[in-house]
Coordinates of C-alpha atoms in Angstrom, one line a residue:
Chain A
M1 CA 111.5 71.6 70.6
S2 CA 109.4 71.1 73.4
G3 CA 108.9 73.3 76.8
A4 CA 111.2 76.2 77.5
E5 CA 113.7 77.8 74.1
V6 CA 115.9 80.2 74.7
A7 CA 114.7 83.8 73.1
V8 CA 117.7 87.0 71.8
A9 CA 117.6 89.2 73.7
G10 CA 119.6 91.2 72.3
V11 CA 122.1 91.8 69.8
G12 CA 125.0 94.2 69.1
M13 CA 127.7 95.2 66.8
H14 CA 130.9 97.1 66.8
P15 CA 131.0 97.8 62.2
W16 CA 133.5 95.4 60.3
G17 CA 136.3 97.1 59.1
K18 CA 140.3 98.0 59.4
W19 CA 140.2 99.8 62.1
G20 CA 143.9 98.5 64.1
R21 CA 142.5 99.1 67.5
S22 CA 142.2 95.9 70.1
F23 CA 139.9 93.4 69.8
V24 CA 138.3 93.8 73.4
E25 CA 137.6 97.8 72.6
Y26 CA 135.4 95.5 69.0
G27 CA 134.2 93.6 71.7
I28 CA 133.0 95.7 74.9
T29 CA 130.7 98.1 72.3
A30 CA 129.1 95.2 70.8
A31 CA 128.3 93.8 73.9
R32 CA 126.4 96.3 74.9
A33 CA 124.8 97.3 71.9
A34 CA 123.8 94.3 73.2
L35 CA 122.9 94.5 76.4
D36 CA 121.4 98.2 75.2
D37 CA 119.2 96.1 72.2
A38 CA 117.8 94.4 75.3
G39 CA 116.6 96.5 77.4
L40 CA 119.1 95.3 79.9
S41 CA 122.6 95.8 81.3
W42 CA 126.0 94.4 83.1
S43 CA 125.5 93.2 86.2
D44 CA 122.0 91.2 84.9
I45 CA 124.7 89.0 83.4
D46 CA 125.7 86.1 85.2
F47 CA 127.4 84.2 82.7
V48 CA 129.4 85.1 79.7
A49 CA 130.6 82.6 77.1
G50 CA 133.8 84.7 75.2
A51 CA 134.7 83.4 71.4
D52 CA 138.3 83.4 71.1
T53 CA 140.7 84.5 69.1
I54 CA 144.3 83.0 67.7
R55 CA 145.9 86.0 66.7
N56 CA 145.9 88.7 69.0
G57 CA 147.9 86.3 72.0
Y58 CA 147.0 85.4 75.5
P59 CA 143.8 88.0 76.2
G60 CA 142.3 86.0 72.6
F61 CA 142.6 82.0 73.9
I62 CA 140.5 83.3 77.0
A63 CA 138.0 85.7 75.6
G64 CA 135.0 85.0 77.6
A65 CA 137.5 86.3 81.3
T66 CA 138.8 88.8 78.9
F67 CA 134.9 90.0 78.3
S68 CA 134.2 90.3 81.8
Q69 CA 137.1 91.7 83.0
A70 CA 136.6 94.6 80.5
L71 CA 133.8 95.1 81.4
G72 CA 134.0 94.3 85.2
W73 CA 134.2 91.6 87.2
Q74 CA 131.0 90.5 88.4
G75 CA 131.6 86.6 89.4
N76 CA 129.5 85.9 86.5
Q77 CA 130.4 81.7 85.3
V78 CA 132.5 82.1 82.5
A79 CA 133.6 79.6 79.2
S80 CA 136.0 80.5 76.0
C81 CA 136.4 78.3 73.4
Y82 CA 137.7 78.0 70.2
A83 CA 136.4 76.5 67.2
A84 CA 138.1 78.3 64.0
C85 CA 135.0 79.9 61.8
A86 CA 132.5 78.4 64.3
S87 CA 133.7 79.2 67.4
G88 CA 130.9 82.1 68.0
A89 CA 128.1 79.8 67.1
Q90 CA 130.2 77.2 69.8
A91 CA 130.0 79.6 72.0
L92 CA 126.6 80.8 71.5
D93 CA 125.9 77.1 72.3
I94 CA 126.7 76.5 75.2
A95 CA 125.5 79.9 76.7
R96 CA 121.2 78.2 75.2
A97 CA 122.8 75.1 77.2
R98 CA 122.5 76.7 80.0
L99 CA 119.6 78.5 80.1
L100 CA 117.8 75.4 79.6
A101 CA 119.4 73.2 82.1
G102 CA 118.2 76.3 84.1
L103 CA 122.4 76.9 85.1
C104 CA 122.2 80.8 84.4
D105 CA 119.3 82.7 83.5
T106 CA 121.2 85.6 81.7
A107 CA 123.8 85.0 78.9
L108 CA 126.3 87.3 77.2
V109 CA 127.4 86.1 74.0
V110 CA 130.6 87.9 72.3
G111 CA 133.0 87.6 69.3
A112 CA 135.8 90.9 68.3
D113 CA 138.6 89.8 66.6
T114 CA 141.6 92.1 65.1
T115 CA 143.3 90.4 62.3
P116 CA 147.0 91.4 60.1
K117 CA 146.5 92.5 56.9
G118 CA 147.2 89.7 53.9
F119 CA 146.9 86.2 53.7
F120 CA 146.2 84.0 57.4
A121 CA 149.4 82.4 57.8
P122 CA 149.6 80.5 60.9
V123 CA 150.9 80.2 64.1
G124 CA 153.9 81.2 64.4
G125 CA 156.7 78.7 65.3
D126 CA 158.1 75.9 63.3
R127 CA 155.4 73.2 64.8
T128 CA 156.5 70.3 61.6
D129 CA 153.9 68.2 63.3
D130 CA 151.1 70.7 62.9
P131 CA 148.9 70.2 59.2
D132 CA 148.4 74.5 59.1
W133 CA 152.0 74.9 59.8
L134 CA 152.8 72.0 57.2
R135 CA 150.3 73.3 54.4
F136 CA 152.6 75.9 54.0
R137 CA 155.7 74.8 54.1
L138 CA 155.2 72.0 51.3
L139 CA 152.2 73.3 48.9
G140 CA 151.7 76.5 49.7
A141 CA 148.8 76.5 49.9
T142 CA 147.0 79.4 51.6
N143 CA 143.2 79.7 52.1
P144 CA 142.8 80.8 49.5
T145 CA 144.2 77.9 47.3
Y146 CA 141.4 75.8 49.3
F147 CA 138.4 77.9 47.6
A148 CA 139.2 77.9 44.8
L149 CA 139.7 74.3 44.8
Y150 CA 136.1 74.2 44.6
A151 CA 136.2 76.2 42.8
R152 CA 137.0 74.6 40.1
R153 CA 135.4 71.5 40.4
R154 CA 132.3 73.2 40.7
M155 CA 132.8 74.6 37.5
A156 CA 133.7 71.1 36.1
T157 CA 130.5 69.5 37.8
S158 CA 127.7 72.3 38.1
G159 CA 128.3 74.3 34.4
A160 CA 129.5 76.8 36.8
T161 CA 131.0 80.2 35.2
V162 CA 133.2 82.4 37.0
E163 CA 131.1 85.8 36.0
D164 CA 128.9 83.4 38.2
F165 CA 130.9 83.8 41.0
A166 CA 131.3 87.3 40.2
A167 CA 126.9 87.8 39.6
V168 CA 127.1 86.0 43.9
K169 CA 130.0 89.0 44.2
A170 CA 127.2 91.9 43.2
K171 CA 125.1 91.0 44.7
N172 CA 126.2 90.2 48.5
S173 CA 127.3 94.3 47.6
R174 CA 124.2 95.3 46.8
H175 CA 122.8 94.2 49.4
G176 CA 126.0 94.6 52.1
A177 CA 125.8 98.9 50.3
A178 CA 122.7 99.0 53.0
N179 CA 124.1 98.2 56.2
P180 CA 125.9 100.5 58.3
N181 CA 127.9 97.4 60.2
A182 CA 129.1 96.3 56.3
R183 CA 133.0 97.4 55.9
Y184 CA 132.3 97.3 52.0
R185 CA 129.3 99.8 51.3
K186 CA 129.7 99.9 47.4
A187 CA 127.8 98.2 44.8
V188 CA 130.3 96.9 42.5
T189 CA 129.6 95.3 38.8
T190 CA 130.6 91.4 37.8
E191 CA 132.9 93.4 35.0
E192 CA 134.9 94.7 37.8
V193 CA 135.3 91.5 39.8
L194 CA 136.8 89.8 36.0
A195 CA 138.7 92.8 35.9
S196 CA 139.9 92.1 39.5
P197 CA 143.1 90.1 39.5
V198 CA 143.5 86.3 40.3
V199 CA 144.5 85.6 43.3
A200 CA 143.8 81.1 43.2
D201 CA 142.2 80.3 39.1
P202 CA 139.1 80.9 38.8
L203 CA 139.3 82.7 41.8
H204 CA 139.7 87.2 40.9
L205 CA 140.7 89.3 44.0
L206 CA 137.0 90.0 43.9
D207 CA 135.7 86.0 44.2
I208 CA 137.8 86.0 47.8
C209 CA 136.4 87.3 51.6
A210 CA 138.9 89.9 53.4
T211 CA 140.5 89.1 56.3
S212 CA 138.3 92.2 59.3
D213 CA 138.2 93.4 62.6
G214 CA 135.0 92.9 63.5
A215 CA 133.1 92.4 66.7
A216 CA 129.0 90.4 67.0
A217 CA 127.0 89.8 70.7
V218 CA 124.8 88.2 71.8
V219 CA 122.1 88.2 75.4
L220 CA 120.2 85.3 75.7
R221 CA 117.5 84.5 78.2
R222 CA 115.6 82.0 78.5
S223 CA 111.6 82.9 76.1
D224 CA 109.3 83.3 79.1
E225 CA 112.0 84.9 80.3
V226 CA 111.8 87.2 77.8
G227 CA 108.3 90.0 78.5
Q228 CA 107.0 91.5 75.6
S229 CA 105.7 94.8 75.5
T230 CA 103.1 96.0 72.8
G231 CA 104.5 96.6 69.3
A232 CA 107.8 95.5 70.6
P233 CA 109.5 93.3 67.6
P234 CA 109.0 90.3 67.8
M235 CA 111.1 87.7 69.9
V236 CA 113.2 85.7 67.8
R237 CA 114.0 82.6 69.3
I238 CA 116.6 79.5 68.3
A239 CA 114.8 77.1 67.0
G240 CA 117.9 75.0 66.2
I241 CA 121.9 74.7 66.3
S242 CA 124.3 72.5 64.1
T243 CA 127.9 72.4 65.3
V244 CA 128.7 68.6 63.9
T245 CA 132.4 67.6 63.0
P246 CA 132.0 65.3 59.5
T247 CA 131.2 61.2 59.5
Y248 CA 134.0 59.6 58.4
P249 CA 135.3 59.1 56.0
Q250 CA 134.5 63.4 54.9
T251 CA 135.7 62.1 50.8
V252 CA 135.6 66.2 50.5
I253 CA 139.1 67.4 50.9
E254 CA 139.1 69.6 54.1
M255 CA 141.3 73.2 55.6
P256 CA 143.8 72.5 55.7
N257 CA 145.0 68.7 54.8
F258 CA 147.2 67.4 53.0
A259 CA 144.9 64.6 51.8
T260 CA 140.5 63.1 52.3
D261 CA 139.9 60.5 54.1
S262 CA 140.0 57.4 52.7
A263 CA 136.5 56.0 51.5
V264 CA 138.2 52.0 50.9
A265 CA 136.5 51.3 53.9
V266 CA 133.4 52.8 54.6
P267 CA 132.3 54.6 51.8
A268 CA 131.5 58.4 51.9
P269 CA 128.1 59.6 54.6
P270 CA 125.0 59.8 52.9
R271 CA 125.4 63.8 53.8
P272 CA 128.5 65.6 52.8
F273 CA 129.9 67.4 55.8
R274 CA 128.5 70.8 55.1
D275 CA 125.0 68.9 53.6
A276 CA 125.2 68.1 57.3
I277 CA 125.8 70.8 59.3
A278 CA 122.8 72.9 57.8
H279 CA 120.6 69.7 58.2
A280 CA 121.2 68.7 62.1
A281 CA 119.7 72.7 62.7
Y282 CA 116.9 71.1 60.3
D283 CA 116.1 68.6 62.2
Q284 CA 116.9 70.6 65.5
A285 CA 114.1 72.5 64.7
G286 CA 111.8 70.6 63.2
I287 CA 112.2 72.4 60.0
G288 CA 113.2 71.5 56.0
P289 CA 115.1 73.1 54.2
E290 CA 111.7 74.7 53.1
D291 CA 111.0 76.6 55.3
V292 CA 113.7 79.2 54.9
D293 CA 112.5 83.3 54.2
V294 CA 116.2 84.3 54.4
A295 CA 120.0 82.8 55.5
E296 CA 123.4 83.8 55.7
V297 CA 126.0 80.9 54.6
Y298 CA 129.6 81.8 54.6
D299 CA 131.4 83.0 51.0
L300 CA 134.1 82.4 51.7
S301 CA 134.0 83.2 47.8
T302 CA 132.2 83.5 45.8
A303 CA 131.7 80.7 44.0
L304 CA 131.0 79.0 48.2
E305 CA 128.2 80.7 48.1
L306 CA 126.8 78.6 45.5
D307 CA 127.9 75.1 46.7
W308 CA 126.2 77.0 50.3
Y309 CA 122.8 77.0 47.8
E310 CA 123.2 73.3 47.7
N311 CA 124.6 72.3 52.0
I312 CA 121.3 74.2 53.1
G313 CA 118.9 72.8 50.4
L314 CA 117.9 74.7 48.7
C315 CA 118.3 73.6 45.8
A316 CA 119.5 70.2 44.2
P317 CA 123.1 69.9 43.5
G318 CA 123.7 71.2 40.8
D319 CA 122.3 73.6 40.4
A320 CA 123.0 76.5 41.8
E321 CA 124.4 78.9 39.0
S322 CA 120.6 78.7 38.1
L323 CA 118.8 80.0 41.0
I324 CA 121.5 83.6 41.1
R325 CA 120.9 83.2 37.3
N326 CA 118.0 84.0 38.1
G327 CA 117.7 86.3 41.4
D328 CA 115.8 83.4 43.7
T329 CA 118.8 84.4 45.6
S330 CA 119.0 88.4 45.9
L331 CA 117.0 90.5 47.8
G332 CA 112.9 89.7 47.0
G333 CA 113.6 87.5 45.1
R334 CA 112.8 83.2 46.3
V335 CA 115.0 83.7 49.0
P336 CA 117.7 85.9 49.8
V337 CA 120.8 85.0 50.6
N338 CA 123.3 87.1 52.8
P339 CA 120.4 90.1 52.7
S340 CA 124.0 91.6 55.4
G341 CA 125.9 91.6 52.7
G342 CA 128.0 88.5 53.7
L343 CA 132.0 87.7 54.2
A344 CA 131.7 89.7 50.6
S345 CA 130.9 93.0 52.6
F346 CA 132.6 92.4 56.1
G347 CA 135.6 89.5 55.3
E348 CA 136.0 88.2 58.1
A349 CA 136.5 88.2 61.8
I350 CA 136.5 84.6 62.1
P351 CA 135.2 84.6 66.3
A352 CA 132.3 87.3 65.4
Q353 CA 131.5 86.2 62.3
A354 CA 129.0 83.0 63.7
L355 CA 127.5 85.3 65.6
A356 CA 127.2 88.7 63.2
Q357 CA 125.1 85.9 61.0
V358 CA 122.6 85.3 64.5
C359 CA 122.6 89.4 64.9
E360 CA 121.7 89.6 60.7
I361 CA 118.5 87.4 61.0
T362 CA 117.7 88.0 64.6
W363 CA 117.2 91.6 62.6
Q364 CA 115.9 90.3 59.5
L365 CA 113.4 88.3 61.9
R366 CA 112.3 91.4 64.0
G367 CA 111.6 92.8 60.4
T368 CA 113.6 96.2 61.5
A369 CA 116.7 95.4 59.2
T370 CA 116.2 99.1 56.9
G371 CA 117.7 99.1 53.7
R372 CA 118.3 95.3 53.2
Q373 CA 115.0 93.8 55.0
V374 CA 113.2 90.0 53.4
E375 CA 109.5 91.1 53.4
G376 CA 107.5 88.8 56.6
A377 CA 111.1 86.8 56.7
R378 CA 110.0 84.4 60.1
V379 CA 113.0 81.4 59.3
G380 CA 116.0 82.2 59.9
V381 CA 119.5 80.5 59.2
T382 CA 122.8 80.0 58.8
A383 CA 125.1 78.4 57.9
N384 CA 129.4 78.5 57.9
Q385 CA 132.4 76.4 57.7
G386 CA 135.7 76.4 59.1
L387 CA 139.0 74.6 59.4
F388 CA 140.4 71.3 61.0
G389 CA 136.1 69.9 60.5
H390 CA 134.1 72.9 62.8
G391 CA 131.3 74.3 61.7
S392 CA 128.4 75.2 62.3
S393 CA 124.5 76.1 61.5
V394 CA 121.8 78.4 63.5
V395 CA 118.2 78.2 62.6
L396 CA 116.6 81.7 64.2
V397 CA 112.4 81.5 64.0
R398 CA 110.1 84.0 65.4
Chain B
M1 CA 163.2 71.9 35.4
R2 CA 163.8 68.0 35.2
A3 CA 161.4 66.3 36.1
S4 CA 163.8 63.9 38.7
V5 CA 166.2 64.7 40.8
P6 CA 170.4 63.5 41.3
R7 CA 170.3 62.3 45.5
M8 CA 173.2 64.0 46.1
A9 CA 174.2 64.0 49.8
D10 CA 173.1 67.7 49.6
T11 CA 169.4 67.3 49.2
V12 CA 167.0 66.4 52.0
P13 CA 163.2 65.7 51.9
A14 CA 161.2 68.8 52.5
I15 CA 159.9 66.5 54.7
A16 CA 160.6 62.6 56.6
G17 CA 158.9 59.6 55.9
W18 CA 156.4 61.1 53.8
F19 CA 157.0 60.0 50.9
T20 CA 160.5 57.9 48.6
D21 CA 161.9 57.8 45.3
D22 CA 163.4 54.7 46.2
P23 CA 162.1 52.7 43.8
A24 CA 159.6 54.7 42.0
P25 CA 158.4 58.1 43.4
T26 CA 155.5 56.5 45.8
L27 CA 153.4 57.9 48.4
L28 CA 153.8 56.6 52.3
G29 CA 151.3 56.5 53.9
T30 CA 149.4 53.7 56.1
R31 CA 147.0 50.7 56.1
C32 CA 145.0 49.5 58.4
G33 CA 145.6 46.0 59.3
A34 CA 141.9 45.6 60.4
C35 CA 139.5 47.1 57.6
G36 CA 141.9 49.0 54.9
T37 CA 141.8 52.1 55.6
V38 CA 144.0 53.8 54.2
C39 CA 145.5 57.0 55.5
F40 CA 147.7 60.1 54.2
P41 CA 150.4 61.4 55.6
G42 CA 150.1 58.1 57.6
Q43 CA 148.3 57.8 60.7
Q44 CA 150.4 57.4 64.2
Q45 CA 148.5 55.4 67.2
R46 CA 145.3 53.7 65.9
C47 CA 142.9 53.7 62.8
P48 CA 140.4 56.4 62.5
N49 CA 137.4 54.2 60.9
P50 CA 134.6 55.3 63.8
N51 CA 133.7 51.3 63.5
C52 CA 137.9 50.1 63.5
G53 CA 140.2 51.3 65.9
S54 CA 143.0 49.3 65.5
D55 CA 146.1 49.9 66.2
Q56 CA 147.3 47.1 63.6
L57 CA 148.6 50.2 60.7
S58 CA 151.9 49.3 59.0
E59 CA 153.2 51.2 55.7
H60 CA 151.5 51.9 52.5
R61 CA 152.9 52.6 49.3
L62 CA 150.2 55.1 47.7
S63 CA 149.0 54.4 44.1
N64 CA 151.3 57.0 42.1
R65 CA 148.7 57.6 39.4
G66 CA 146.0 59.4 39.9
V67 CA 143.2 61.3 38.4
L68 CA 143.5 65.3 38.4
W69 CA 139.9 65.8 40.7
S70 CA 140.8 70.1 40.9
Y71 CA 143.4 72.0 40.5
T72 CA 144.4 75.7 40.6
D73 CA 147.1 78.2 41.5
A74 CA 148.8 80.1 43.1
R75 CA 149.4 83.6 41.3
Y76 CA 151.0 85.6 45.0
Q77 CA 153.2 84.9 47.4
P78 CA 151.7 82.4 49.8
P79 CA 152.9 83.9 53.3
P80 CA 156.1 81.7 55.9
P81 CA 157.1 79.2 56.2
Y82 CA 156.1 78.5 52.1
V83 CA 159.8 79.6 51.3
P84 CA 159.9 81.1 48.5
T85 CA 161.7 80.2 45.1
A86 CA 162.2 83.2 43.3
D87 CA 162.1 86.8 43.0
P88 CA 159.0 88.5 42.4
H89 CA 157.2 85.5 42.8
Q90 CA 156.6 82.8 40.1
P91 CA 152.9 81.3 39.6
F92 CA 152.8 77.5 40.8
A93 CA 150.0 75.8 39.8
I94 CA 148.1 73.1 42.8
A95 CA 146.2 70.0 42.2
A96 CA 143.6 67.5 43.6
V97 CA 144.7 63.8 42.8
H98 CA 141.7 61.4 42.8
L99 CA 143.2 58.0 44.2
E100 CA 141.0 55.0 42.1
A101 CA 142.3 52.4 44.5
E102 CA 142.4 54.5 47.3
A103 CA 139.3 56.5 46.8
M104 CA 140.5 58.8 47.9
V105 CA 141.9 62.5 47.3
V106 CA 145.9 63.8 47.7
L107 CA 147.5 67.2 47.0
G108 CA 150.4 68.4 45.5
Q109 CA 152.4 71.0 43.3
V110 CA 152.7 70.4 40.0
P111 CA 155.2 71.5 38.5
D112 CA 156.8 75.0 37.7
D113 CA 157.0 74.1 34.1
V114 CA 153.2 73.1 34.1
A115 CA 150.7 76.0 33.7
T116 CA 146.5 75.7 34.9
T117 CA 146.3 76.6 31.2
D118 CA 147.7 72.2 30.4
L119 CA 145.1 71.6 33.6
E120 CA 141.4 70.1 33.2
V121 CA 139.1 68.1 35.7
G122 CA 139.7 64.8 34.3
L123 CA 143.2 64.4 33.5
P124 CA 145.4 61.0 34.4
M125 CA 148.4 63.0 36.7
R126 CA 150.8 60.6 38.5
L127 CA 153.7 61.9 41.0
V128 CA 156.6 63.4 40.7
I129 CA 160.3 63.7 43.6
E130 CA 160.9 67.4 42.7
P131 CA 162.6 70.3 43.8
L132 CA 160.9 72.2 46.4
F133 CA 163.6 75.0 47.6
T134 CA 167.2 75.7 48.1
N135 CA 167.7 77.3 51.7
D136 CA 170.3 79.3 52.2
E137 CA 172.7 76.2 52.8
G138 CA 172.5 75.2 49.5
T139 CA 170.6 72.2 50.0
T140 CA 168.3 72.1 48.4
H141 CA 164.5 70.1 49.5
T142 CA 162.2 67.7 47.7
V143 CA 159.1 67.7 47.7
W144 CA 156.2 65.1 45.8
K145 CA 154.0 66.4 43.4
W146 CA 151.9 66.2 41.0
R147 CA 153.1 65.7 36.9
P148 CA 150.1 65.5 34.1
D149 CA 151.1 61.9 33.5
P150 CA 153.2 61.4 29.7
D151 CA 152.7 58.0 29.5
T152 CA 148.6 59.2 28.6
G153 CA 149.8 62.3 27.1
A154 CA 149.3 65.6 28.9
G155 CA 146.8 67.3 27.3
T156 CA 142.6 67.7 26.0
D157 CA 142.4 64.5 24.1
A158 CA 143.8 62.9 27.7
R159 CA 140.6 62.1 28.7
A160 CA 139.9 59.8 26.7
G161 CA 140.6 56.2 28.9
T162 CA 140.7 57.1 31.6
D163 CA 138.3 56.5 34.4
V164 CA 135.7 58.5 34.5
R165 CA 134.2 56.5 37.6
A166 CA 137.1 58.7 40.0
G167 CA 134.7 62.0 39.2
T168 CA 135.0 63.1 36.0
D169 CA 130.6 61.8 34.2
D170 CA 129.6 64.1 34.3
V171 CA 131.8 66.7 33.6
D172 CA 131.1 68.7 30.6
A173 CA 133.9 69.4 29.0
D174 CA 133.1 72.2 27.7
Q175 CA 132.6 74.1 30.6
A176 CA 135.5 71.6 32.3
V177 CA 137.8 74.2 29.9
G178 CA 139.7 76.7 32.5
E179 CA 138.2 80.1 31.1
G180 CA 141.2 81.2 29.0
R181 CA 143.5 83.7 30.5
R182 CA 142.5 87.7 30.0

């Protein structure tokens, strides 16, 4: 990327948990934390992008306006967007585009959620034309069903074991124990994971991420507008944001679908969807996976984190087990993954989660991730994927 | 639970137009007359192949045999609109089956008498039509399910004779076996 870049001026979060309060309250807490971190006030913001929540009524569908009103109407431009688990990154991308186009000077991006207990269920009503409704009715297929299909497939093709999956949880729980924003802050062992009940064979309860309340916010400015005072942490810049769709045919079964695309007429693309998500961000940034010092990936399940190692290019397909077994992705290893503790320690607060990944990478690149710092990290990448062919990846550099 | 269901007035498909058992259990999708792309469920408007986009879509009966790509089960009762069939909940398996001719993977429940310990990636599977649930009025709603294929013999030796192109050529047999119940 040449010319002006977009800098992360401030980041902030509301701790993840099951607090049972309004998502708006969490979002405002995160927004104020990000503004404080940027040394700015609400009146400096001229654009707000909200990542929507679909389980909190109308205010959730218009999150950008909801947060703006809660902070006090001041006539700022606003956008709200929903992109499943990638909602936060898509909101971030909208803000970045407006900054690069010169259509705003200081942007605030906020995602927040309040979640119900238990499995994520489809939105209510009798909606027989909605695949997300039909998969529960006709298959009894929950989100963990799909995670488990990927996990079992991985066991068959890569030699993964349930112990490998459990080791991912153990690693992430160790990382998350040091994170004040994490919901679960107790280290668990592989034995504890394997002793927890099986939810969707081969995945145990502790292999699968919880659903959480939480919020994350990011303040963006053009890098040439951000003053750097002596002794301040290094400026973190956004080098790439990918929100690509799959390329036809998508030959890996995708939530909430009943079938993959057919590869009869067109061969499967050389890069499967999850690979393409990360590589589009790498291409924008002009870097490759070999440049990455730290990664935050979407461990909806422990097994899926192993898939991500390959998808974002940390190793060749089929080699992810060696990374977890060798400790390469633990703090102190070759390329630590999920130093925040990941979804294993946070649980998923859908519209906030992609932004939480950006917050963590920002702290890592600044060198201020106390207790979980990846020493000397200069380049970080995030990756996530959600329903209906949504995914995102953000490359951050200092 | 039996593999076939008597066709009675109080038995209806859980969804119309997605499958038939006349003359044989088959999923109903669409096939593009221009490029041959198959879709399940059927596509209503245009071919999803971005290089095609034809609207010449006709009903297509998908292969009713395939190879197990992956599988899992539901140990906990899914939330509505899943309709419970037992109280307390009885786990049921779910299969992802690769269809060679259509070059696609299709999900489906596995009949109640088959457990995940009976399954292995690479097993031949066949389509059956079975009860999904019976509602308060006594009407049984049926759905497609995937059953290990008796013609080739369900079990750990079933992979002999399976077309390995369906993604089983890279399977390490030792690792494909379930981790076992503790």
